């Protein structure tokens, strides 16, 4: 079975500070990993995805994530937080070999303090 | 492209009433998903269609829930009878093809409140 664990349901950072949102996965086969963002009253939007090519993945809005197999992690980072980054972020996993069933994490709400 | 369209955006109903949620996927996408989002359980997959055929409905909570996809451009999720515990935001998403790399495009959601 596949799963993801997001550490910290709420994260607060100051504007301009580093953003680090943590995600650890569990999968019996090589995973495909995703980060989605949800702005208030909207659906989810893909930020970036790891599909077994480069381990460092760059996404939209200056976000990036690094796949670390030894740590079973796929943490999301951004060097400098902007007020517009305030949203909820979801880590998700698809295990290769199956159809497109995506397992989402519980989500992390990011607050950016001016 | 208008994206995934869901209606209504908000629905308030009384316990025992029938509720129908509607979704129009992005044209050309052949995979469609229904999700439910709550504070307690997060985002849960309810059902997945591929080429209008239900592939995985293991997430459908119980017989009160049913979903149909009569054609490639329309799907419904029906709850009958509705209960207060069904209150949640329901999302529809569509995706091109069946490859694991394919991004799912989410609609804006329907916020359902059952009194």
JSON list of C-alpha atoms in Angstrom, two decimals:
[
{"chain": "A", "resi": 1, "resn": "UNK", "atom": "CA", "xyz": [0.00, 0.00, 0.00]},
{"chain": "A", "resi": 2, "resn": "UNK", "atom": "CA", "xyz": [1.11, 3.54, -0.67]},
{"chain": "A", "resi": 3, "resn": "UNK", "atom": "CA", "xyz": [0.83, 6.52, 1.65]},
{"chain": "A", "resi": 4, "resn": "UNK", "atom": "CA", "xyz": [2.28, 9.93, 2.35]},
{"chain": "A", "resi": 5, "resn": "UNK", "atom": "CA", "xyz": [2.81, 11.67, 5.67]},
{"chain": "A", "resi": 6, "resn": "UNK", "atom": "CA", "xyz": [2.97, 15.43, 5.87]},
{"chain": "A", "resi": 7, "resn": "UNK", "atom": "CA", "xyz": [4.65, 16.67, 9.02]},
{"chain": "A", "resi": 8, "resn": "UNK", "atom": "CA", "xyz": [2.95, 19.77, 10.37]},
{"chain": "A", "resi": 9, "resn": "UNK", "atom": "CA", "xyz": [-0.62, 20.61, 9.53]},
{"chain": "A", "resi": 10, "resn": "UNK", "atom": "CA", "xyz": [0.17, 24.31, 9.92]},
{"chain": "A", "resi": 11, "resn": "UNK", "atom": "CA", "xyz": [3.41, 26.11, 9.10]},
{"chain": "A", "resi": 12, "resn": "UNK", "atom": "CA", "xyz": [4.07, 29.83, 9.57]},
{"chain": "A", "resi": 13, "resn": "UNK", "atom": "CA", "xyz": [6.94, 31.71, 7.97]},
{"chain": "A", "resi": 14, "resn": "UNK", "atom": "CA", "xyz": [7.84, 35.35, 7.64]},
{"chain": "A", "resi": 15, "resn": "UNK", "atom": "CA", "xyz": [7.70, 36.99, 4.25]},
{"chain": "A", "resi": 16, "resn": "UNK", "atom": "CA", "xyz": [11.08, 36.51, 2.60]},
{"chain": "A", "resi": 17, "resn": "UNK", "atom": "CA", "xyz": [12.01, 33.49, 4.73]},
{"chain": "A", "resi": 18, "resn": "UNK", "atom": "CA", "xyz": [12.66, 29.96, 3.56]},
{"chain": "A", "resi": 19, "resn": "UNK", "atom": "CA", "xyz": [9.62, 27.75, 3.06]},
{"chain": "A", "resi": 20, "resn": "UNK", "atom": "CA", "xyz": [10.06, 24.06, 3.94]},
{"chain": "A", "resi": 21, "resn": "UNK", "atom": "CA", "xyz": [7.08, 21.71, 3.85]},
{"chain": "A", "resi": 22, "resn": "UNK", "atom": "CA", "xyz": [7.83, 18.11, 4.73]},
{"chain": "A", "resi": 23, "resn": "UNK", "atom": "CA", "xyz": [6.53, 14.97, 3.05]},
{"chain": "A", "resi": 24, "resn": "UNK", "atom": "CA", "xyz": [7.55, 11.36, 3.60]},
{"chain": "A", "resi": 25, "resn": "UNK", "atom": "CA", "xyz": [6.19, 8.55, 1.49]},
{"chain": "A", "resi": 26, "resn": "UNK", "atom": "CA", "xyz": [5.67, 4.86, 1.81]},
{"chain": "A", "resi": 27, "resn": "UNK", "atom": "CA", "xyz": [5.47, 2.70, -1.28]},
{"chain": "A", "resi": 28, "resn": "UNK", "atom": "CA", "xyz": [6.36, -0.91, -2.03]},
{"chain": "A", "resi": 29, "resn": "UNK", "atom": "CA", "xyz": [7.30, -0.01, -5.61]},
{"chain": "A", "resi": 30, "resn": "UNK", "atom": "CA", "xyz": [9.01, 3.05, -7.12]},
{"chain": "A", "resi": 31, "resn": "UNK", "atom": "CA", "xyz": [6.65, 5.97, -6.56]},
{"chain": "A", "resi": 32, "resn": "UNK", "atom": "CA", "xyz": [5.60, 8.96, -8.55]},
{"chain": "A", "resi": 33, "resn": "UNK", "atom": "CA", "xyz": [5.26, 11.96, -6.26]},
{"chain": "A", "resi": 34, "resn": "UNK", "atom": "CA", "xyz": [3.39, 15.22, -6.59]},
{"chain": "A", "resi": 35, "resn": "UNK", "atom": "CA", "xyz": [2.84, 18.47, -4.76]},
{"chain": "A", "resi": 36, "resn": "UNK", "atom": "CA", "xyz": [-0.45, 20.27, -5.25]},
{"chain": "A", "resi": 37, "resn": "UNK", "atom": "CA", "xyz": [-1.51, 23.68, -3.93]},
{"chain": "A", "resi": 38, "resn": "UNK", "atom": "CA", "xyz": [-5.03, 24.73, -2.96]},
{"chain": "A", "resi": 39, "resn": "UNK", "atom": "CA", "xyz": [-5.91, 28.40, -2.63]},
{"chain": "A", "resi": 40, "resn": "UNK", "atom": "CA", "xyz": [-8.99, 29.34, -0.61]},
{"chain": "A", "resi": 41, "resn": "UNK", "atom": "CA", "xyz": [-12.26, 28.27, -2.22]},
{"chain": "A", "resi": 42, "resn": "UNK", "atom": "CA", "xyz": [-10.48, 26.72, -5.19]},
{"chain": "A", "resi": 43, "resn": "UNK", "atom": "CA", "xyz": [-9.58, 23.26, -6.43]},
{"chain": "A", "resi": 44, "resn": "UNK", "atom": "CA", "xyz": [-6.12, 21.76, -6.29]},
{"chain": "A", "resi": 45, "resn": "UNK", "atom": "CA", "xyz": [-3.46, 22.86, -8.77]},
{"chain": "A", "resi": 46, "resn": "UNK", "atom": "CA", "xyz": [-0.30, 20.93, -9.62]},
{"chain": "A", "resi": 47, "resn": "UNK", "atom": "CA", "xyz": [2.92, 22.56, -8.38]},
{"chain": "A", "resi": 48, "resn": "UNK", "atom": "CA", "xyz": [5.40, 19.91, -9.48]},
{"chain": "A", "resi": 49, "resn": "UNK", "atom": "CA", "xyz": [5.86, 16.19, -9.97]},
{"chain": "A", "resi": 50, "resn": "UNK", "atom": "CA", "xyz": [8.63, 13.59, -9.68]},
{"chain": "A", "resi": 51, "resn": "UNK", "atom": "CA", "xyz": [8.54, 10.85, -12.28]},
{"chain": "A", "resi": 52, "resn": "UNK", "atom": "CA", "xyz": [11.92, 9.11, -11.78]},
{"chain": "A", "resi": 53, "resn": "UNK", "atom": "CA", "xyz": [13.94, 11.46, -13.97]},
{"chain": "A", "resi": 54, "resn": "UNK", "atom": "CA", "xyz": [15.87, 14.19, -12.13]},
{"chain": "A", "resi": 55, "resn": "UNK", "atom": "CA", "xyz": [15.70, 13.94, -8.34]},
{"chain": "A", "resi": 56, "resn": "UNK", "atom": "CA", "xyz": [15.49, 17.73, -7.98]},
{"chain": "A", "resi": 57, "resn": "UNK", "atom": "CA", "xyz": [12.24, 18.92, -9.47]},
{"chain": "A", "resi": 58, "resn": "UNK", "atom": "CA", "xyz": [11.40, 22.54, -10.18]},
{"chain": "A", "resi": 59, "resn": "UNK", "atom": "CA", "xyz": [7.80, 23.68, -10.25]},
{"chain": "A", "resi": 60, "resn": "UNK", "atom": "CA", "xyz": [5.75, 26.79, -10.65]},
{"chain": "A", "resi": 61, "resn": "UNK", "atom": "CA", "xyz": [5.98, 29.92, -8.50]},
{"chain": "A", "resi": 62, "resn": "UNK", "atom": "CA", "xyz": [9.61, 29.26, -7.52]},
{"chain": "A", "resi": 63, "resn": "UNK", "atom": "CA", "xyz": [8.94, 26.01, -5.64]},
{"chain": "A", "resi": 64, "resn": "UNK", "atom": "CA", "xyz": [11.12, 22.94, -5.90]},
{"chain": "A", "resi": 65, "resn": "UNK", "atom": "CA", "xyz": [11.30, 19.51, -4.28]},
{"chain": "A", "resi": 66, "resn": "UNK", "atom": "CA", "xyz": [14.00, 16.90, -3.95]},
{"chain": "A", "resi": 67, "resn": "UNK", "atom": "CA", "xyz": [13.34, 13.16, -4.07]},
{"chain": "A", "resi": 68, "resn": "UNK", "atom": "CA", "xyz": [15.53, 11.34, -1.54]},
{"chain": "A", "resi": 69, "resn": "UNK", "atom": "CA", "xyz": [15.05, 7.61, -1.71]},
{"chain": "A", "resi": 70, "resn": "UNK", "atom": "CA", "xyz": [17.28, 6.91, 1.30]},
{"chain": "A", "resi": 71, "resn": "UNK", "atom": "CA", "xyz": [15.08, 9.14, 3.44]},
{"chain": "A", "resi": 72, "resn": "UNK", "atom": "CA", "xyz": [11.80, 8.31, 1.64]},
{"chain": "A", "resi": 73, "resn": "UNK", "atom": "CA", "xyz": [11.21, 12.03, 1.49]},
{"chain": "A", "resi": 74, "resn": "UNK", "atom": "CA", "xyz": [9.96, 14.59, -1.00]},
{"chain": "A", "resi": 75, "resn": "UNK", "atom": "CA", "xyz": [10.12, 17.91, 0.84]},
{"chain": "A", "resi": 76, "resn": "UNK", "atom": "CA", "xyz": [8.89, 21.11, -0.82]},
{"chain": "A", "resi": 77, "resn": "UNK", "atom": "CA", "xyz": [11.00, 24.26, -0.57]},
{"chain": "A", "resi": 78, "resn": "UNK", "atom": "CA", "xyz": [11.04, 27.86, -1.71]},
{"chain": "A", "resi": 79, "resn": "UNK", "atom": "CA", "xyz": [13.95, 30.17, -0.89]},
{"chain": "A", "resi": 80, "resn": "UNK", "atom": "CA", "xyz": [11.86, 33.26, -0.16]},
{"chain": "A", "resi": 81, "resn": "UNK", "atom": "CA", "xyz": [8.20, 33.24, 0.88]},
{"chain": "A", "resi": 82, "resn": "UNK", "atom": "CA", "xyz": [5.76, 35.64, -0.68]},
{"chain": "A", "resi": 83, "resn": "UNK", "atom": "CA", "xyz": [2.40, 36.66, 0.71]},
{"chain": "A", "resi": 84, "resn": "UNK", "atom": "CA", "xyz": [0.72, 35.02, -2.26]},
{"chain": "A", "resi": 85, "resn": "UNK", "atom": "CA", "xyz": [2.15, 31.64, -1.20]},
{"chain": "A", "resi": 86, "resn": "UNK", "atom": "CA", "xyz": [-0.36, 31.43, 1.66]},
{"chain": "A", "resi": 87, "resn": "UNK", "atom": "CA", "xyz": [-2.40, 28.33, 0.79]},
{"chain": "A", "resi": 88, "resn": "UNK", "atom": "CA", "xyz": [-2.77, 24.66, 1.62]},
{"chain": "A", "resi": 89, "resn": "UNK", "atom": "CA", "xyz": [-0.23, 22.26, 0.15]},
{"chain": "A", "resi": 90, "resn": "UNK", "atom": "CA", "xyz": [-0.79, 18.58, -0.49]},
{"chain": "A", "resi": 91, "resn": "UNK", "atom": "CA", "xyz": [1.79, 15.90, -1.10]},
{"chain": "A", "resi": 92, "resn": "UNK", "atom": "CA", "xyz": [0.55, 12.94, -3.14]},
{"chain": "A", "resi": 93, "resn": "UNK", "atom": "CA", "xyz": [1.84, 9.59, -4.36]},
{"chain": "A", "resi": 94, "resn": "UNK", "atom": "CA", "xyz": [1.02, 7.17, -7.15]},
{"chain": "A", "resi": 95, "resn": "UNK", "atom": "CA", "xyz": [2.68, 3.80, -7.07]},
{"chain": "A", "resi": 96, "resn": "UNK", "atom": "CA", "xyz": [4.00, 2.72, -10.44]},
{"chain": "A", "resi": 97, "resn": "UNK", "atom": "CA", "xyz": [2.30, -0.25, -11.98]},
{"chain": "A", "resi": 98, "resn": "UNK", "atom": "CA", "xyz": [-1.18, 0.71, -10.97]},
{"chain": "A", "resi": 99, "resn": "UNK", "atom": "CA", "xyz": [-3.75, 2.94, -12.53]},
{"chain": "A", "resi": 100, "resn": "UNK", "atom": "CA", "xyz": [-3.94, 6.57, -11.58]},
{"chain": "A", "resi": 101, "resn": "UNK", "atom": "CA", "xyz": [-5.12, 6.20, -8.00]},
{"chain": "A", "resi": 102, "resn": "UNK", "atom": "CA", "xyz": [-3.53, 9.08, -6.17]},
{"chain": "A", "resi": 103, "resn": "UNK", "atom": "CA", "xyz": [-3.12, 9.02, -2.40]},
{"chain": "A", "resi": 104, "resn": "UNK", "atom": "CA", "xyz": [-3.05, 12.51, -0.90]},
{"chain": "A", "resi": 105, "resn": "UNK", "atom": "CA", "xyz": [-1.55, 13.62, 2.36]},
{"chain": "A", "resi": 106, "resn": "UNK", "atom": "CA", "xyz": [-3.62, 15.45, 4.94]},
{"chain": "A", "resi": 107, "resn": "UNK", "atom": "CA", "xyz": [-2.31, 18.82, 3.79]},
{"chain": "A", "resi": 108, "resn": "UNK", "atom": "CA", "xyz": [-0.20, 21.59, 5.30]},
{"chain": "A", "resi": 109, "resn": "UNK", "atom": "CA", "xyz": [-1.57, 25.11, 5.63]},
{"chain": "A", "resi": 110, "resn": "UNK", "atom": "CA", "xyz": [1.10, 27.69, 5.00]},
{"chain": "A", "resi": 111, "resn": "UNK", "atom": "CA", "xyz": [0.73, 31.09, 6.67]},
{"chain": "A", "resi": 112, "resn": "UNK", "atom": "CA", "xyz": [3.00, 33.91, 5.52]},
{"chain": "A", "resi": 113, "resn": "UNK", "atom": "CA", "xyz": [3.50, 36.68, 8.06]},
{"chain": "A", "resi": 114, "resn": "UNK", "atom": "CA", "xyz": [4.27, 40.15, 6.73]},
{"chain": "B", "resi": 1, "resn": "UNK", "atom": "CA", "xyz": [-10.15, 26.24, -22.07]},
{"chain": "B", "resi": 2, "resn": "UNK", "atom": "CA", "xyz": [-12.74, 26.63, -19.33]},
{"chain": "B", "resi": 3, "resn": "UNK", "atom": "CA", "xyz": [-11.25, 23.96, -17.12]},
{"chain": "B", "resi": 4, "resn": "UNK", "atom": "CA", "xyz": [-13.29, 21.47, -15.14]},
{"chain": "B", "resi": 5, "resn": "UNK", "atom": "CA", "xyz": [-16.75, 22.85, -14.43]},
{"chain": "B", "resi": 6, "resn": "UNK", "atom": "CA", "xyz": [-18.76, 21.86, -11.38]},
{"chain": "B", "resi": 7, "resn": "UNK", "atom": "CA", "xyz": [-22.25, 22.83, -10.36]},
{"chain": "B", "resi": 8, "resn": "UNK", "atom": "CA", "xyz": [-23.63, 23.94, -8.07]},
{"chain": "B", "resi": 9, "resn": "UNK", "atom": "CA", "xyz": [-20.80, 25.68, -6.22]},
{"chain": "B", "resi": 10, "resn": "UNK", "atom": "CA", "xyz": [-22.75, 25.62, -3.00]},
{"chain": "B", "resi": 11, "resn": "UNK", "atom": "CA", "xyz": [-25.62, 23.38, -1.92]},
{"chain": "B", "resi": 12, "resn": "UNK", "atom": "CA", "xyz": [-27.55, 23.50, 1.33]},
{"chain": "B", "resi": 13, "resn": "UNK", "atom": "CA", "xyz": [-30.13, 20.81, 1.88]},
{"chain": "B", "resi": 14, "resn": "UNK", "atom": "CA", "xyz": [-31.97, 19.05, 4.65]},
{"chain": "B", "resi": 15, "resn": "UNK", "atom": "CA", "xyz": [-31.30, 15.56, 5.87]},
{"chain": "B", "resi": 16, "resn": "UNK", "atom": "CA", "xyz": [-33.11, 12.97, 3.81]},
{"chain": "B", "resi": 17, "resn": "UNK", "atom": "CA", "xyz": [-33.18, 14.98, 0.60]},
{"chain": "B", "resi": 18, "resn": "UNK", "atom": "CA", "xyz": [-31.59, 13.87, -2.64]},
{"chain": "B", "resi": 19, "resn": "UNK", "atom": "CA", "xyz": [-28.52, 15.78, -3.78]},
{"chain": "B", "resi": 20, "resn": "UNK", "atom": "CA", "xyz": [-27.03, 15.72, -7.28]},
{"chain": "B", "resi": 21, "resn": "UNK", "atom": "CA", "xyz": [-23.63, 17.18, -8.04]},
{"chain": "B", "resi": 22, "resn": "UNK", "atom": "CA", "xyz": [-22.55, 17.77, -11.62]},
{"chain": "B", "resi": 23, "resn": "UNK", "atom": "CA", "xyz": [-19.23, 17.83, -13.42]},
{"chain": "B", "resi": 24, "resn": "UNK", "atom": "CA", "xyz": [-18.08, 18.68, -16.92]},
{"chain": "B", "resi": 25, "resn": "UNK", "atom": "CA", "xyz": [-14.49, 17.51, -17.50]},
{"chain": "B", "resi": 26, "resn": "UNK", "atom": "CA", "xyz": [-11.99, 19.17, -19.79]},
{"chain": "B", "resi": 27, "resn": "UNK", "atom": "CA", "xyz": [-12.68, 18.28, -23.40]},
{"chain": "B", "resi": 28, "resn": "UNK", "atom": "CA", "xyz": [-10.47, 15.43, -24.58]},
{"chain": "B", "resi": 29, "resn": "UNK", "atom": "CA", "xyz": [-9.74, 14.09, -21.11]},
{"chain": "B", "resi": 30, "resn": "UNK", "atom": "CA", "xyz": [-10.78, 10.47, -20.72]},
{"chain": "B", "resi": 31, "resn": "UNK", "atom": "CA", "xyz": [-10.23, 9.99, -17.00]},
{"chain": "B", "resi": 32, "resn": "UNK", "atom": "CA", "xyz": [-12.56, 11.49, -14.38]},
{"chain": "B", "resi": 33, "resn": "UNK", "atom": "CA", "xyz": [-12.34, 11.40, -10.61]},
{"chain": "B", "resi": 34, "resn": "UNK", "atom": "CA", "xyz": [-14.69, 12.36, -7.79]},
{"chain": "B", "resi": 35, "resn": "UNK", "atom": "CA", "xyz": [-13.11, 13.34, -4.46]},
{"chain": "B", "resi": 36, "resn": "UNK", "atom": "CA", "xyz": [-14.49, 14.37, -1.07]},
{"chain": "B", "resi": 37, "resn": "UNK", "atom": "CA", "xyz": [-12.61, 16.76, 1.21]},
{"chain": "B", "resi": 38, "resn": "UNK", "atom": "CA", "xyz": [-13.28, 17.12, 4.93]},
{"chain": "B", "resi": 39, "resn": "UNK", "atom": "CA", "xyz": [-11.27, 18.49, 7.81]},
{"chain": "B", "resi": 40, "resn": "UNK", "atom": "CA", "xyz": [-11.21, 15.14, 9.55]},
{"chain": "B", "resi": 41, "resn": "UNK", "atom": "CA", "xyz": [-10.37, 12.83, 6.65]},
{"chain": "B", "resi": 42, "resn": "UNK", "atom": "CA", "xyz": [-8.64, 15.11, 4.16]},
{"chain": "B", "resi": 43, "resn": "UNK", "atom": "CA", "xyz": [-9.03, 14.38, 0.45]},
{"chain": "B", "resi": 44, "resn": "UNK", "atom": "CA", "xyz": [-10.56, 10.99, -0.36]},
{"chain": "B", "resi": 45, "resn": "UNK", "atom": "CA", "xyz": [-11.04, 9.42, -3.78]},
{"chain": "B", "resi": 46, "resn": "UNK", "atom": "CA", "xyz": [-14.66, 8.31, -4.19]},
{"chain": "B", "resi": 47, "resn": "UNK", "atom": "CA", "xyz": [-14.71, 6.93, -7.72]},
{"chain": "B", "resi": 48, "resn": "UNK", "atom": "CA", "xyz": [-12.61, 6.86, -10.89]},
{"chain": "B", "resi": 49, "resn": "UNK", "atom": "CA", "xyz": [-13.94, 6.60, -14.45]},
{"chain": "B", "resi": 50, "resn": "UNK", "atom": "CA", "xyz": [-11.92, 5.85, -17.55]},
{"chain": "B", "resi": 51, "resn": "UNK", "atom": "CA", "xyz": [-13.57, 6.27, -20.95]},
{"chain": "B", "resi": 52, "resn": "UNK", "atom": "CA", "xyz": [-16.91, 6.67, -19.13]},
{"chain": "B", "resi": 53, "resn": "UNK", "atom": "CA", "xyz": [-16.57, 3.31, -17.37]},
{"chain": "B", "resi": 54, "resn": "UNK", "atom": "CA", "xyz": [-16.24, 3.11, -13.56]},
{"chain": "B", "resi": 55, "resn": "UNK", "atom": "CA", "xyz": [-12.87, 1.53, -12.81]},
{"chain": "B", "resi": 56, "resn": "UNK", "atom": "CA", "xyz": [-12.59, 1.92, -9.06]},
{"chain": "B", "resi": 57, "resn": "UNK", "atom": "CA", "xyz": [-15.55, 2.75, -6.80]},
{"chain": "B", "resi": 58, "resn": "UNK", "atom": "CA", "xyz": [-14.03, 1.33, -3.63]},
{"chain": "B", "resi": 59, "resn": "UNK", "atom": "CA", "xyz": [-14.06, 4.77, -2.07]},
{"chain": "B", "resi": 60, "resn": "UNK", "atom": "CA", "xyz": [-17.80, 5.26, -2.36]},
{"chain": "B", "resi": 61, "resn": "UNK", "atom": "CA", "xyz": [-18.94, 5.39, 1.27]},
{"chain": "B", "resi": 62, "resn": "UNK", "atom": "CA", "xyz": [-22.15, 3.39, 1.02]},
{"chain": "B", "resi": 63, "resn": "UNK", "atom": "CA", "xyz": [-25.14, 2.64, -1.13]},
{"chain": "B", "resi": 64, "resn": "UNK", "atom": "CA", "xyz": [-26.52, 6.12, -0.61]},
{"chain": "B", "resi": 65, "resn": "UNK", "atom": "CA", "xyz": [-23.83, 7.34, -3.00]},
{"chain": "B", "resi": 66, "resn": "UNK", "atom": "CA", "xyz": [-23.94, 6.70, -6.72]},
{"chain": "B", "resi": 67, "resn": "UNK", "atom": "CA", "xyz": [-22.06, 8.14, -9.70]},
{"chain": "B", "resi": 68, "resn": "UNK", "atom": "CA", "xyz": [-22.69, 8.04, -13.40]},
{"chain": "B", "resi": 69, "resn": "UNK", "atom": "CA", "xyz": [-20.88, 9.14, -16.51]},
{"chain": "B", "resi": 70, "resn": "UNK", "atom": "CA", "xyz": [-23.32, 8.86, -19.42]},
{"chain": "B", "resi": 71, "resn": "UNK", "atom": "CA", "xyz": [-20.91, 10.45, -21.89]},
{"chain": "B", "resi": 72, "resn": "UNK", "atom": "CA", "xyz": [-17.41, 11.89, -22.10]},
{"chain": "B", "resi": 73, "resn": "UNK", "atom": "CA", "xyz": [-18.53, 15.39, -21.20]},
{"chain": "B", "resi": 74, "resn": "UNK", "atom": "CA", "xyz": [-20.73, 14.88, -18.15]},
{"chain": "B", "resi": 75, "resn": "UNK", "atom": "CA", "xyz": [-20.76, 13.10, -14.82]},
{"chain": "B", "resi": 76, "resn": "UNK", "atom": "CA", "xyz": [-23.00, 13.18, -11.76]},
{"chain": "B", "resi": 77, "resn": "UNK", "atom": "CA", "xyz": [-22.57, 12.22, -8.13]},
{"chain": "B", "resi": 78, "resn": "UNK", "atom": "CA", "xyz": [-25.83, 11.56, -6.32]},
{"chain": "B", "resi": 79, "resn": "UNK", "atom": "CA", "xyz": [-26.48, 11.19, -2.62]},
{"chain": "B", "resi": 80, "resn": "UNK", "atom": "CA", "xyz": [-29.85, 9.79, -1.65]},
{"chain": "B", "resi": 81, "resn": "UNK", "atom": "CA", "xyz": [-30.86, 10.21, 1.11]},
{"chain": "B", "resi": 82, "resn": "UNK", "atom": "CA", "xyz": [-28.37, 12.79, 2.32]},
{"chain": "B", "resi": 83, "resn": "UNK", "atom": "CA", "xyz": [-27.16, 12.89, 5.94]},
{"chain": "B", "resi": 84, "resn": "UNK", "atom": "CA", "xyz": [-25.37, 15.61, 7.95]},
{"chain": "B", "resi": 85, "resn": "UNK", "atom": "CA", "xyz": [-22.14, 13.59, 7.88]},
{"chain": "B", "resi": 86, "resn": "UNK", "atom": "CA", "xyz": [-22.09, 13.98, 4.09]},
{"chain": "B", "resi": 87, "resn": "UNK", "atom": "CA", "xyz": [-21.31, 17.68, 4.53]},
{"chain": "B", "resi": 88, "resn": "UNK", "atom": "CA", "xyz": [-18.01, 18.27, 2.73]},
{"chain": "B", "resi": 89, "resn": "UNK", "atom": "CA", "xyz": [-16.47, 19.81, -0.35]},
{"chain": "B", "resi": 90, "resn": "UNK", "atom": "CA", "xyz": [-16.78, 17.52, -3.36]},
{"chain": "B", "resi": 91, "resn": "UNK", "atom": "CA", "xyz": [-14.24, 17.87, -6.15]},
{"chain": "B", "resi": 92, "resn": "UNK", "atom": "CA", "xyz": [-14.29, 16.55, -9.66]},
{"chain": "B", "resi": 93, "resn": "UNK", "atom": "CA", "xyz": [-10.99, 16.17, -11.53]},
{"chain": "B", "resi": 94, "resn": "UNK", "atom": "CA", "xyz": [-10.13, 15.07, -15.04]},
{"chain": "B", "resi": 95, "resn": "UNK", "atom": "CA", "xyz": [-6.96, 13.83, -16.65]},
{"chain": "B", "resi": 96, "resn": "UNK", "atom": "CA", "xyz": [-5.80, 13.04, -20.18]},
{"chain": "B", "resi": 97, "resn": "UNK", "atom": "CA", "xyz": [-5.05, 9.35, -20.71]},
{"chain": "B", "resi": 98, "resn": "UNK", "atom": "CA", "xyz": [-4.23, 6.78, -18.09]},
{"chain": "B", "resi": 99, "resn": "UNK", "atom": "CA", "xyz": [-0.49, 7.21, -17.68]},
{"chain": "B", "resi": 100, "resn": "UNK", "atom": "CA", "xyz": [0.79, 7.80, -14.19]},
{"chain": "B", "resi": 101, "resn": "UNK", "atom": "CA", "xyz": [2.54, 10.99, -15.25]},
{"chain": "B", "resi": 102, "resn": "UNK", "atom": "CA", "xyz": [-0.68, 12.69, -16.10]},
{"chain": "B", "resi": 103, "resn": "UNK", "atom": "CA", "xyz": [-1.70, 15.65, -14.03]},
{"chain": "B", "resi": 104, "resn": "UNK", "atom": "CA", "xyz": [-5.21, 15.75, -12.63]},
{"chain": "B", "resi": 105, "resn": "UNK", "atom": "CA", "xyz": [-7.04, 19.01, -13.22]},
{"chain": "B", "resi": 106, "resn": "UNK", "atom": "CA", "xyz": [-9.43, 19.88, -10.44]},
{"chain": "B", "resi": 107, "resn": "UNK", "atom": "CA", "xyz": [-12.68, 21.77, -10.59]},
{"chain": "B", "resi": 108, "resn": "UNK", "atom": "CA", "xyz": [-13.53, 24.48, -8.05]},
{"chain": "B", "resi": 109, "resn": "UNK", "atom": "CA", "xyz": [-15.57, 22.08, -5.94]},
{"chain": "B", "resi": 110, "resn": "UNK", "atom": "CA", "xyz": [-19.12, 21.94, -4.58]},
{"chain": "B", "resi": 111, "resn": "UNK", "atom": "CA", "xyz": [-19.53, 22.81, -0.92]},
{"chain": "B", "resi": 112, "resn": "UNK", "atom": "CA", "xyz": [-22.36, 20.65, 0.42]},
{"chain": "B", "resi": 113, "resn": "UNK", "atom": "CA", "xyz": [-24.06, 21.35, 3.72]},
{"chain": "B", "resi": 114, "resn": "UNK", "atom": "CA", "xyz": [-26.65, 18.88, 4.97]},
{"chain": "B", "resi": 115, "resn": "UNK", "atom": "CA", "xyz": [-28.70, 20.23, 7.86]}
]
